[in-house]
Coordinates of C-alpha atoms and ligand atoms in Angstrom, one line a residue:
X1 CA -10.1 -25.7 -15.5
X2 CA -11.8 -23.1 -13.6
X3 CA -10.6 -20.0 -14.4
X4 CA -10.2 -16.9 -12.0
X5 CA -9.6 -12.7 -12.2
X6 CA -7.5 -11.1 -10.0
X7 CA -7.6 -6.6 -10.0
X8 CA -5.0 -4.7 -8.2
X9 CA -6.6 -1.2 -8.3
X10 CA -2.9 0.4 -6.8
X11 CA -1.9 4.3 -6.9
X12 CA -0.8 4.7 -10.2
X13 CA -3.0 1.9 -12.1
X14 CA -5.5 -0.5 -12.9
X15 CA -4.3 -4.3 -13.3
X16 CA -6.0 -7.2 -14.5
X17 CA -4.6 -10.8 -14.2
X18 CA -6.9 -13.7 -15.5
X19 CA -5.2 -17.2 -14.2
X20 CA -6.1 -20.8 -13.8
X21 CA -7.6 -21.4 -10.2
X22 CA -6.0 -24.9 -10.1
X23 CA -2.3 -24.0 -11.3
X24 CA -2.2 -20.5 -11.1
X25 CA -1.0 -20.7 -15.0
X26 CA -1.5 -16.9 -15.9
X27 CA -3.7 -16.7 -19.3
X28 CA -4.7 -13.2 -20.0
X29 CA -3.6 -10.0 -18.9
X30 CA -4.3 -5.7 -18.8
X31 CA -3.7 -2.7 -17.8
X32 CA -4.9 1.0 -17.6
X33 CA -3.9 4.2 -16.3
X34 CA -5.1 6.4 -13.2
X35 CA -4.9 10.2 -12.9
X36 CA -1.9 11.4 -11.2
X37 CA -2.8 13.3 -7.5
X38 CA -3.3 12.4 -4.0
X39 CA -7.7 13.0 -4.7
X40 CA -9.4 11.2 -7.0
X41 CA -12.9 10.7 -8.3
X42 CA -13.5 6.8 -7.9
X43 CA -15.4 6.8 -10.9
X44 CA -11.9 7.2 -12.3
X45 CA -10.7 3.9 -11.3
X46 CA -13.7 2.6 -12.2
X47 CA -13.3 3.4 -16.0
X48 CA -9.5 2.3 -15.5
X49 CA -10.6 -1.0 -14.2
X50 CA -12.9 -1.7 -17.1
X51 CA -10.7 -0.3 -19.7
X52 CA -8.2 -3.2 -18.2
X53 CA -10.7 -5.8 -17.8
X54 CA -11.4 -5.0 -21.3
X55 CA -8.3 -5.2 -21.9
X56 CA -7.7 -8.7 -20.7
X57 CA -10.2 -9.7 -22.8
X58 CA -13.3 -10.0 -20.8
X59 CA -14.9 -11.6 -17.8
X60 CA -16.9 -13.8 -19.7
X61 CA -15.4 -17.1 -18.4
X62 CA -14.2 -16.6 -15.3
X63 CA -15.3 -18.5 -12.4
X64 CA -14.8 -15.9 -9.6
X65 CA -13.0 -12.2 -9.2
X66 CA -11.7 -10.1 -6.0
X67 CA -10.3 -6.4 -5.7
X68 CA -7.0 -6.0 -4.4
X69 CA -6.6 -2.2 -3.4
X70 CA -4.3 0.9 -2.6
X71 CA -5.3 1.1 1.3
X72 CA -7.1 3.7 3.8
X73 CA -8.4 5.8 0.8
X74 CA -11.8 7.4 2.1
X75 CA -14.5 6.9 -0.2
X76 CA -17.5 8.5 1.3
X77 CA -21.3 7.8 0.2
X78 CA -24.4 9.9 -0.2
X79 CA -27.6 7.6 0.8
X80 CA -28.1 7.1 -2.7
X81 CA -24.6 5.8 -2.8
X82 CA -23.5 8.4 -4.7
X83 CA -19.7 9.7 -4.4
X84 CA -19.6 12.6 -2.1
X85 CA -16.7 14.3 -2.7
X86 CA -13.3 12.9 -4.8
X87 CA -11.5 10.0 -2.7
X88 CA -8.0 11.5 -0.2
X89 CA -5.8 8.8 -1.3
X90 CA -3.2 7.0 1.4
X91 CA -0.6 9.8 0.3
X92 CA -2.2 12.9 0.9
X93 CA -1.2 14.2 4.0
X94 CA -3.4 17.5 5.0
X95 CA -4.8 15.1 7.9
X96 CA -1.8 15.6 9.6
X97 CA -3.2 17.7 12.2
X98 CA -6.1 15.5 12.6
X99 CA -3.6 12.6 12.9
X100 CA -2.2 14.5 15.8
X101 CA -5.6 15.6 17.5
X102 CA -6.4 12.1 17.7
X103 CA -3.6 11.1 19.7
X104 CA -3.9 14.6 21.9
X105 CA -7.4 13.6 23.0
X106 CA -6.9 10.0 23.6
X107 CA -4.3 11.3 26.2
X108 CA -1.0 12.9 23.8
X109 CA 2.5 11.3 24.1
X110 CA 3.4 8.0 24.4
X111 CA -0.8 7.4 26.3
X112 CA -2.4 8.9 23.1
X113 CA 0.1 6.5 20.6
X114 CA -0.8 3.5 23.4
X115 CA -4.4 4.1 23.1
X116 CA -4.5 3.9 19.4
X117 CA -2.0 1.1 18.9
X118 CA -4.1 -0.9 21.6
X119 CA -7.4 -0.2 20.1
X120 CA -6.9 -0.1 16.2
X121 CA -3.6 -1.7 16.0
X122 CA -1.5 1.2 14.8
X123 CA -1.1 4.9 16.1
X124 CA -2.8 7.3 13.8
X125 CA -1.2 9.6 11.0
X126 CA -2.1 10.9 7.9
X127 CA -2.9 8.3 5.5
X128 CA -5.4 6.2 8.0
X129 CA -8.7 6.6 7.1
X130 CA -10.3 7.9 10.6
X131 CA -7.8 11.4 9.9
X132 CA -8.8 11.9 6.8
X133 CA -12.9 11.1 8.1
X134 CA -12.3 13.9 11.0
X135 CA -10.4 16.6 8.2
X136 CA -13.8 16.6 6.3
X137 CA -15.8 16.9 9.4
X138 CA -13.8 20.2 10.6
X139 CA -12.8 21.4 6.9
X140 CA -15.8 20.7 4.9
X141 CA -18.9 20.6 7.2
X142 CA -21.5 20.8 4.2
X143 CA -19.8 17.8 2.2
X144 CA -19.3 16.1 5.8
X145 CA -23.6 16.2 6.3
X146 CA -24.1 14.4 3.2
X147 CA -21.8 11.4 3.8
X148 CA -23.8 8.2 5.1
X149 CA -21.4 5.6 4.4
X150 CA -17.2 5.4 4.1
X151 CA -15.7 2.7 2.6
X152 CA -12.1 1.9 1.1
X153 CA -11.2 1.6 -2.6
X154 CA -11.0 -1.9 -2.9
X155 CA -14.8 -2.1 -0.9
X156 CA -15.7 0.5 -3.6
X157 CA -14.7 -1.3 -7.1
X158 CA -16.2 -4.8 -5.5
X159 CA -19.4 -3.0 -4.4
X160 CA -19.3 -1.7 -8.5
X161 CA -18.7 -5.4 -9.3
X162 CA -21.8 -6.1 -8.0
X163 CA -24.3 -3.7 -9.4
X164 CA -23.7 -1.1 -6.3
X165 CA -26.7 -3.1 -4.9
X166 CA -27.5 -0.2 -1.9
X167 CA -25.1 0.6 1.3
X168 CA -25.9 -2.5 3.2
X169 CA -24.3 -4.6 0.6
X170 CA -20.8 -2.7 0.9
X171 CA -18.7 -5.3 2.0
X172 CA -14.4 -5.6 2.8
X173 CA -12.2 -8.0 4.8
X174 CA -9.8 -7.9 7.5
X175 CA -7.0 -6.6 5.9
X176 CA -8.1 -3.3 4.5
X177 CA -10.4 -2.8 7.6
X178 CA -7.6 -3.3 9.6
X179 CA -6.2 0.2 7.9
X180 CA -9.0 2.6 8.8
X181 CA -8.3 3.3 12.3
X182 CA -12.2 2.5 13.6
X183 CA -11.6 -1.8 13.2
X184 CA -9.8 -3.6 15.5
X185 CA -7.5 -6.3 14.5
X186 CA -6.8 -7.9 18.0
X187 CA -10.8 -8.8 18.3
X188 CA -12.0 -8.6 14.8
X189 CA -14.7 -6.2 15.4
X190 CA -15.1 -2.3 14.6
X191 CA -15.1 -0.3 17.0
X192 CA -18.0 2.3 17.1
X193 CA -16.6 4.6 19.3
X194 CA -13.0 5.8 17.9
X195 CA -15.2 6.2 14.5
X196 CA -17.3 8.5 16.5
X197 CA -14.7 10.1 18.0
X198 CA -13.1 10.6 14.6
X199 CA -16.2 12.0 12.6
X200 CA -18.7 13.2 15.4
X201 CA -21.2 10.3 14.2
X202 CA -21.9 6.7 13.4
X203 CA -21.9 5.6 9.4
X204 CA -22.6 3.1 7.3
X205 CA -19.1 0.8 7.1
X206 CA -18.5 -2.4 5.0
X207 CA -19.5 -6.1 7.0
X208 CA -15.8 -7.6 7.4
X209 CA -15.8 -10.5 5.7
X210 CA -13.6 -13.9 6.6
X211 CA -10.8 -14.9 4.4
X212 CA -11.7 -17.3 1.4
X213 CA -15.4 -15.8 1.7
X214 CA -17.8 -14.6 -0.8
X215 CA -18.8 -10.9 -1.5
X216 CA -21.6 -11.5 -3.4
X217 CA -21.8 -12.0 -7.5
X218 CA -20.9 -10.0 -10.9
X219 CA -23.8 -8.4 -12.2
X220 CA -24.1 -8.7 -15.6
X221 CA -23.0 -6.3 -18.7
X222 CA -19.2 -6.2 -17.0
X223 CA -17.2 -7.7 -19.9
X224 CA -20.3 -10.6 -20.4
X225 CA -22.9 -11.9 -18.4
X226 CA -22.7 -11.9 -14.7
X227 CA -22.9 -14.6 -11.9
X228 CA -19.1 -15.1 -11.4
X229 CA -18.4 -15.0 -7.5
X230 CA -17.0 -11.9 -6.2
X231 CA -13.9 -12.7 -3.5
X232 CA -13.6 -10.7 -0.7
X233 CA -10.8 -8.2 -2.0
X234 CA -8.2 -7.0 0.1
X235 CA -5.6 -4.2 0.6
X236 CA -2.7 -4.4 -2.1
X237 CA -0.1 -5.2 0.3
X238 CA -2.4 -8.1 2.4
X239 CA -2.4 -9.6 -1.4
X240 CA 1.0 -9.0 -2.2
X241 CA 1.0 -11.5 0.6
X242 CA -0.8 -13.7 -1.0
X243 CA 0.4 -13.5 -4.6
X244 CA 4.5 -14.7 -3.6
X245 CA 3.5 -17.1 -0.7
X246 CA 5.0 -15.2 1.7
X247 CA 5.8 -17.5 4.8
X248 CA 7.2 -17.4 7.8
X249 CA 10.8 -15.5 8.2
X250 CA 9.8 -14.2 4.8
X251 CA 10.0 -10.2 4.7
X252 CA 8.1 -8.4 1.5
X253 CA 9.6 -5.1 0.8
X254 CA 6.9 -3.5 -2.3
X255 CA 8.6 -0.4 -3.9
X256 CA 5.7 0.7 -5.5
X257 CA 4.6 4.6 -5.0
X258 CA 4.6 3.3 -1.6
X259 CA 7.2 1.7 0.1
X260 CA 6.7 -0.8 2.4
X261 CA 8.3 -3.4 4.1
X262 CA 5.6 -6.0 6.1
X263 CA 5.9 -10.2 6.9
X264 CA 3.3 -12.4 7.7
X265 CA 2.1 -13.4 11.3
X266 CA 0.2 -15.3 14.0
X267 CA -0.3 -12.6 16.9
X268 CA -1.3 -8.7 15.8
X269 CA 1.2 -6.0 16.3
X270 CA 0.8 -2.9 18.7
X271 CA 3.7 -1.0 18.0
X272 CA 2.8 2.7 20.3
X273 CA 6.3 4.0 18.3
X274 CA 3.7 4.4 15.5
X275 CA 6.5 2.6 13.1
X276 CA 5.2 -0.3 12.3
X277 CA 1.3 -0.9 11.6
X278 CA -0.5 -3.8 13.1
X279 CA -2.6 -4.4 10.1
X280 CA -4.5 -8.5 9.4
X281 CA -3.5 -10.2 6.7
X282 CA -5.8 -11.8 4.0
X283 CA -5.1 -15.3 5.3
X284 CA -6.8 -15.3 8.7
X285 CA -3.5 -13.5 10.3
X286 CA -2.0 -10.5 10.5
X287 CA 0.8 -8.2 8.5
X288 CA 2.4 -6.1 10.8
X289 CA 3.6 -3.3 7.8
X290 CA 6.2 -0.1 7.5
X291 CA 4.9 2.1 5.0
X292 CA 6.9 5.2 3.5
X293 CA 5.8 7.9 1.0
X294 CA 8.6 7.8 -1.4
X295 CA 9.8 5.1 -3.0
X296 CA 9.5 4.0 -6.7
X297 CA 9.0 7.7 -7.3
X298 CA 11.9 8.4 -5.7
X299 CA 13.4 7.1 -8.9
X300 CA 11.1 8.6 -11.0
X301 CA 11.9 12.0 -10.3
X302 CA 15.9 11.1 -10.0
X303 CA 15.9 10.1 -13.8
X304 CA 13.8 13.2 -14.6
X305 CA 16.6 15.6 -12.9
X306 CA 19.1 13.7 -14.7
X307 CA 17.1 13.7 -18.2
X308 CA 17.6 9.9 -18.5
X309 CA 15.2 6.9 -18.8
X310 CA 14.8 4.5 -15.6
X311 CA 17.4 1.7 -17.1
X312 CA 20.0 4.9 -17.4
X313 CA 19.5 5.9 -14.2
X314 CA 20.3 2.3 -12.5
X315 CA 22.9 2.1 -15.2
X316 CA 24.5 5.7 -13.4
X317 CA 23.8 4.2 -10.2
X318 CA 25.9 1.1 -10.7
X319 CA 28.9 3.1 -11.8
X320 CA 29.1 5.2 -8.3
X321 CA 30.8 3.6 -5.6
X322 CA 28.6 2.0 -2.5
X323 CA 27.9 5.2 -0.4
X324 CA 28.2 7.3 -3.3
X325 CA 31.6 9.1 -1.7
X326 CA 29.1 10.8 0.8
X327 CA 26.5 12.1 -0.9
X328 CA 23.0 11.2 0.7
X329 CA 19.6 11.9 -0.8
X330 CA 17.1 11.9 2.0
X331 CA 14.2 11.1 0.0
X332 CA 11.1 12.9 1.5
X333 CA 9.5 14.3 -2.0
X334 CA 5.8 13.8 -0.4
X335 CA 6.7 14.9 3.1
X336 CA 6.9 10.8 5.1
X337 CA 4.7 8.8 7.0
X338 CA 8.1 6.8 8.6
X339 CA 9.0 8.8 10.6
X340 CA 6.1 10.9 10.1
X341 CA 7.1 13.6 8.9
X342 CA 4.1 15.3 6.8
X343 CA 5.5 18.4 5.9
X344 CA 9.4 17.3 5.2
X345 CA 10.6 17.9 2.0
X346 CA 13.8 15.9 0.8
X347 CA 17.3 16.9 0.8
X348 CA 20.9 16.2 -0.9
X349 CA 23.4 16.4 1.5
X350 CA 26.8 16.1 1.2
X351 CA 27.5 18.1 -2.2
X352 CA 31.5 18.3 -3.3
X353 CA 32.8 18.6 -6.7
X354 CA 33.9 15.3 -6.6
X355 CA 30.0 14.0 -5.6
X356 CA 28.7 16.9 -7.9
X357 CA 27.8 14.0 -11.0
X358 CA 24.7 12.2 -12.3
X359 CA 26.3 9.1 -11.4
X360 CA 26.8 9.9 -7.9
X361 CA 23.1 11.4 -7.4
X362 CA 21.6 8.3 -9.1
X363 CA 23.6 6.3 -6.4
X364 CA 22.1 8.8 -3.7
X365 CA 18.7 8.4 -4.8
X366 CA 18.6 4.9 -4.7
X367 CA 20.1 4.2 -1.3
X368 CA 18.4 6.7 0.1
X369 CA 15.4 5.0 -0.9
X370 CA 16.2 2.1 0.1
X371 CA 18.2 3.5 3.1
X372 CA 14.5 4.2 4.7
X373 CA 13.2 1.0 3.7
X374 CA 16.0 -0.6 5.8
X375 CA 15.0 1.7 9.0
X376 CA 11.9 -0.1 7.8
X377 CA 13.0 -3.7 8.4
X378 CA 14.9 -2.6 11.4
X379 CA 11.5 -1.4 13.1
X380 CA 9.4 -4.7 11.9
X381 CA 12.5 -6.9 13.8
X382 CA 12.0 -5.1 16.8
X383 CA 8.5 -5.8 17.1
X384 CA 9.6 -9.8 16.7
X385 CA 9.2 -10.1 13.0
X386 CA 12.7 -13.2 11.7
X387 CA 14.2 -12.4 8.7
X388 CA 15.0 -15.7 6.7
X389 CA 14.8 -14.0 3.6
X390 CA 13.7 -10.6 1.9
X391 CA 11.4 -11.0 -0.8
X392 CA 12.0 -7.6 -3.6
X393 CA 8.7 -6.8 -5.3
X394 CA 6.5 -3.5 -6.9
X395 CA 7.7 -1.2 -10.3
X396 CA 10.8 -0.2 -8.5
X397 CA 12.3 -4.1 -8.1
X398 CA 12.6 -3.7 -11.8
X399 CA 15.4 -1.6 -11.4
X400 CA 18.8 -3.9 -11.9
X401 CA 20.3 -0.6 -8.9
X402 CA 17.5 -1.6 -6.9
X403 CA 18.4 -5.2 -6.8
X404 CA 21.6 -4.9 -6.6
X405 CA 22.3 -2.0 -4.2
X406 CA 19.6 -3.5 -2.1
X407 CA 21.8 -6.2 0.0
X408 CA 24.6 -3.8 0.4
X409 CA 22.1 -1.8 2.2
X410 CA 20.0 -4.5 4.0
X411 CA 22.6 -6.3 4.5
X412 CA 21.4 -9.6 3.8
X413 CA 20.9 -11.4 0.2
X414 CA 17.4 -10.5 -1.2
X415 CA 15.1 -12.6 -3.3
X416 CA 13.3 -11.1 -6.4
X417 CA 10.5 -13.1 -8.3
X418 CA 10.3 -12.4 -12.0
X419 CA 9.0 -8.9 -12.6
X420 CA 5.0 -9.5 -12.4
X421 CA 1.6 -8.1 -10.6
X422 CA 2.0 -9.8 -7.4
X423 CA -0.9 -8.0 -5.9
X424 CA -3.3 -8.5 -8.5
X425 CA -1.7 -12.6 -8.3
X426 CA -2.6 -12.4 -4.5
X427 CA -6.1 -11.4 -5.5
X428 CA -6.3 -14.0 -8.4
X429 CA -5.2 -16.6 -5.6
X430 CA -7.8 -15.2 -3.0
X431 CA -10.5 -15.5 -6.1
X432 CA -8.8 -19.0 -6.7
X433 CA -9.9 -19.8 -2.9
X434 CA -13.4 -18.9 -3.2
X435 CA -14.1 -21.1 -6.7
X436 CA -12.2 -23.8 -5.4
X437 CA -13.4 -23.7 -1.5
X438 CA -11.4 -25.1 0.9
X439 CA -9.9 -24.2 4.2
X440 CA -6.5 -22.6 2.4
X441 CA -6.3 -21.0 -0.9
X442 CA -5.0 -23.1 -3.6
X443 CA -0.9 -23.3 -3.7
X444 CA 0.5 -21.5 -6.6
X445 CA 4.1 -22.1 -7.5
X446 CA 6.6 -19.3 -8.2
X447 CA 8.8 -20.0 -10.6
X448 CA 12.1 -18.5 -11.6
X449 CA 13.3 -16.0 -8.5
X450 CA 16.5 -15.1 -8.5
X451 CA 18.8 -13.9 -5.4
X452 CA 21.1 -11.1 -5.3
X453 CA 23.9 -11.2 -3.0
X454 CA 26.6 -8.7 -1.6
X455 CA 28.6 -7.2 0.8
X456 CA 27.0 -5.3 3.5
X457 CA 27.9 -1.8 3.5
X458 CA 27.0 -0.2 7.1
X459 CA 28.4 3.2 6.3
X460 CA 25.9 3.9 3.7
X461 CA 23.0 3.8 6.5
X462 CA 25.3 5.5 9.3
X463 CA 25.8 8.7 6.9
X464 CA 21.5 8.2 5.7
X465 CA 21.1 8.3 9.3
X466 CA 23.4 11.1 10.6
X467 CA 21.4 13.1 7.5
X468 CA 17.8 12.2 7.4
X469 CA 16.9 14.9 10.1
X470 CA 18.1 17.5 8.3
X471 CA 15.5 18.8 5.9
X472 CA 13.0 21.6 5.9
X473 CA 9.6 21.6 5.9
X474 CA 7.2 23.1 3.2
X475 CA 6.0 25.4 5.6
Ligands
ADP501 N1 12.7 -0.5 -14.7 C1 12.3 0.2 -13.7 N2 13.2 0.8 -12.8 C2 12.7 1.6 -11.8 N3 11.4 1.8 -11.5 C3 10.5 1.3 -12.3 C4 10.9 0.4 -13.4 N4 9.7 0.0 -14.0 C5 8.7 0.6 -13.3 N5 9.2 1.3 -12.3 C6 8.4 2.2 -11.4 O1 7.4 1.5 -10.7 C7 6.4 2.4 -10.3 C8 5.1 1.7 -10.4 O2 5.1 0.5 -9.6 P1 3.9 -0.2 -9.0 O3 4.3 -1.2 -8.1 O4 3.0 -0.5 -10.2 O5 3.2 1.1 -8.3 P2 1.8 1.2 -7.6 O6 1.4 -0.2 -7.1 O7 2.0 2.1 -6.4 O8 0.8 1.8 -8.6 C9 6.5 3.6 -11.2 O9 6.8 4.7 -10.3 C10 7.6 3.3 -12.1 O10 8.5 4.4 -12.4
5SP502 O1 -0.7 3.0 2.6 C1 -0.2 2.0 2.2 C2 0.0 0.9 3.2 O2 -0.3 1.2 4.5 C3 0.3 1.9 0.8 O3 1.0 0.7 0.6 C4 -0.9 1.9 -0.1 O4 -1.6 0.6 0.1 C5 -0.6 2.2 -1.5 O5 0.1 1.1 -2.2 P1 0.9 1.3 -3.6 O6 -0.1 1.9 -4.6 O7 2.1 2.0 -3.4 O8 1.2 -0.2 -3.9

C-alpha cells in the first residue's frame, strides 16, 4: 500500500493531502496559512508548506509527492537561485499596461489578440506571467539585471522539494507552462521569442516535463529522510482536473479566490476574444479556462459588510427572492480579468428601500458572483466546450447559497462532490501516477456528490448584464 502526498500551494493557503496511491483512501491531512496581498516572498509558502506537511504528519512514508500551484505567479532567480524580489501573484494587476503593450506591438486590435492566442494559446492580461516579466523590466531595471531564471510557484516549491539543486534542475509541466505567455500549448515547446519580446532577454525557464513524469527526488531532512519521487506538479486548476475526474461534457467551476470555470479537452483553444484561455491540462490535453478575480471573496467581504459569519450570509441569501427584487452586485472588488477590466471597482445597482436589506445584498452578492461565472460558461461553449454536467468545487462551494442559487443562474443542475481539497487530490493522483507508472494515473473513486437542481431564472443574468458596465474605475 504505497502511499502518496499531494500539496496544493493556492492563494490563500498551504494544503497537504497524504492518500493511498492504489485507492485513493485519504489518510492524513494539513494545513497552514499564507499572507494576505497580491506580492509575496516565496519563502513564505515555503514555511506554510512545511508547517502543513508537518502538520500531516510527515513525509516519512510516502512513496512519491507533486506541487499543485496558484498559476502565472513570477518567481524570478538570482544565479545563485536566490529570490529576487517578492513573487506578483496571478491577482495583481499593475501589468495591465504591459498586458496591453504586448498586444499593441504584436499588431493592436483583434491582430495583436490573434497573434497571442495563436502563439501562446491565450491573449495576454495582467495575471500572465510574460506582463508581469516586462513590468519589472520597464519599472524596476536594477532588480530586472539580477534576474537569471523565472519560474512559477508550483516549479518553485518542487525545486525546494528537491534541495534547490541549481537553475538547470527547475523543472514544470504543461499545464502551468501553458500560463506564462512564452510556451506554446499547440506545439509543446517555448517559445524564445515572445519571452524576449516580453523581458528584452533570454532566461533560465523550467524543462516542461510530460504528464505522469518524474521531477527528480525529496532531499532529505523534509519531514524524514529523502528519496520519495517528486511528480511533476501542476497549476491548481490542471489538478482540480485531476482530483474530481473530470471527463468529457464535464465543466469545473472552482470558487476559490479565483473563479474559474475550465473542462477538459483534446484540441487547444485560441480564443483572440481573450475570454477563455487555451491552457494544457495535466493529463496530456488541454483545459481551455475562464478565470475571474472575484469570487469566494466576493462572499467574504459580503458577510463582513453585513457583520455576519459565512453560513449567515447564505442563510440571508436564501431568504431573498431569485433576482433579489433588482438589486445587482457587480462584483469587481480586485478590478477583473473577465472582461478585463483591471481598474474596475464593483458596484450595487439597483438600490430601493424595498432592496435596501442584508437579505437582499447577500442575494446580490452571490448572483453576481456567480452571474460572472455564468458569462464564464457561456464563453467556454462558444469555443465548443458540451456541458453534460457542472461540477461545483473551491471554499466558496461550501456555501449551501452557492449551491443552491447556482442552477437558477446556470441554468442547469450542478454537481458538488463532498467539501474536500480537490487540487491538492489532483496532485496526490498525479503523485499516485508516478509511484505506480503506467500510461494513465490510477482511477480514484468519488464518493458521495450530491446534485442541486432548480429552475432557471434568466432575469437574474439579463439585469447582471444590463449592469455590469456600469462601474468606475480606481483611477
Ligand atoms: N462555508 C463557506 N461559505 C462560503 N465561502 C467559504 C466557506 N468556507 C470557505 N469559504 C471561502 O473559501 C475561500 C477559500 O477557498 P479556496 O478554494 O481554499 O481558495 P484558494 O484556493 O484560492 O486559496 C475563502 O475565501 C473562504 O471564505
Ligand atoms: O489565475 C488563475 C487561473 O488562470 C487562478 O485560478 C490561479 O491559479 C489562482 O487560483 P486559486 O488560488 O484561486 O485557486
Amino acid at each position: 500500500m504505497p502511499l502518496v502526498a499531494g500539496v496544493d500551494s493556492s492563494t490563500q493557503s498551504s494544503k497537504v493531502v497524504i492518500r493511498d496511491a492504489e485507492t485513493g483512501a485519504l489518510l492524513r491531512q494539513g494545513r497552514a496559512p499564507h499572507p494576505d496581498g497580491t506580492e509575496v516572498d516565496p519563502e513564505a509558502w515555503w514555511q506554510a508548506l512545511r508547517s502543513a506537511v508537518d502538520q500531516a504528519g510527515g513525509l516519512a512514508d510516502v512513496a512519491a509527492i507533486s506541487v499543485a500551484g496558484q498559476q502565472h505567479g513570477m518567481v524570478c532567480l538570482d544565479e545563485d537561485g536566490r529570490v529576487v524580489r517578492p513573487a506578483l501573484l496571478w491577482n495583481d494587476t499593475r501589468s495591465a499596461d504591459a498586458a496591453a503593450d504586448l498586444v499593441e506591438e504584436a499588431g493592436g486590435g483583434a491582430v495583436g489578440r490573434r497573434f497571442w492566442a495563436e502563439a501562446a494559446g491565450s491573449v495576454p492580461v495582467a495575471s500572465f506571467t510574460i506582463t508581469k516579466l516586462r513590468w519589472l523590466a520597464t519599472h524596476e531595471p536594477e532588480l530586472a539585471a539580477r534576474v537569471a531564471a523565472v519560474c512559477l510557484p508550483h516549479d518553485w516549491l518542487t525545486w525546494r522539494l528537491a534541495g534547490a539543486p541549481g537553475l538547470g534542475a527547475l523543472r514544470t509541466d504543461r499545464g502551468d507552462a501553458s500560463g506564462t505567455g512564452y510556451w506554446s500549448p499547440a506545439t509543446g515547446d517555448y517559445r524564445p521569442d515572445l519571452l524576449e519580446r516580453g523581458f528584452g532577454r533570454q532566461l533560465v525557464v523550467p524543462e516542461v516535463l510530460g504528464p505522469g513524469e518524474s521531477a527528480g527526488k525529496l532531499a532529505d531532512g523534509l519531514g524524514g529522510p529523502g528519496g520519495a519521487l517528486l511528480g511533476a506538479g501542476t497549476g491548481d486548476n490542471a489538478a482540480a482536473a485531476l482530483g474530481v475526474g473530470a471527463g468529457p461534457g464535464d465543466v469545473v467551476v472552482s470558487i476559490g479566490t479565483s473563479g474559474t470555470v475550465f473542462s477538459v479537452a483534446d484540441v487547444p483553444a485560441a480564443d483572440e476574444s481573450g475570454a477563455v484561455a487555451g491552457f494544457a491540462d495535466a493529463s496530456g490535453r488541454f483545459l481551455p479556462l475562464v478565470c475571474t478575480l472575484n469570487a469566494a471573496r466576493v462572499l467574504d467581504a459580503a458577510a463582513a459588510m453585513l457583520g455576519v459569519n459565512l453560513d449567515e450570509l447564505a442563510e440571508l441569501a436564501l431568504s431573498a427572492p431569485a433576482g433579489a427584487d433588482g438589486l445587482v452586485m457587480v462584483p469587481y472588488l480586485e478590478g477583473e480579468r473577465t472582461p478585463n477590466r483591471p481598474l474596475a471597482t464593483g458596484a450595487v445597482h439597483g438600490l430601493t428601500l424595498r432592496t435596501s436589506t442584508p437579505a437582499h445584498l447577500a442575494r446580490a452578492a452571490v448572483e453576481g458572483m456567480l452571474c460572472a461565472l455564468a458569462d464564464g460558461l457561456d464563453a467556454l461553449t462558444a469555443q465548443g466546450a458540451t456541458v453534460r454536467r457542472v461540477i461545483l468545487v473551491g471554499g466558496g462551494a461550501r456555501s449551501a447559497a452557492v449551491r443552491r442559487i447556482a442552477p437558477q443562474v446556470f441554468g442547469c443542475p450542478v454537481v458538488v462532490p463532498p467539501a474536500g481539497e480537490y487540487v491538492a487530490d489532483g496532485a496526490a493522483r498525479q503523485a499516485a501516477w508516478v509511484a505506480l507508472g503506467g500510461p494513465t494515473p490510477p482511477t480514484w473513486a468519488v464518493e458521495g456528490t450530491e446534485e442541486y437542481a432548480a429552475e432557471p431564472v434568466p432575469a437574474v443574468r439579463d439585469r447582471y448584464a444590463a449592469a455590469r458596465g456600469l462601474v468606475l474605475d480606481r483611477r
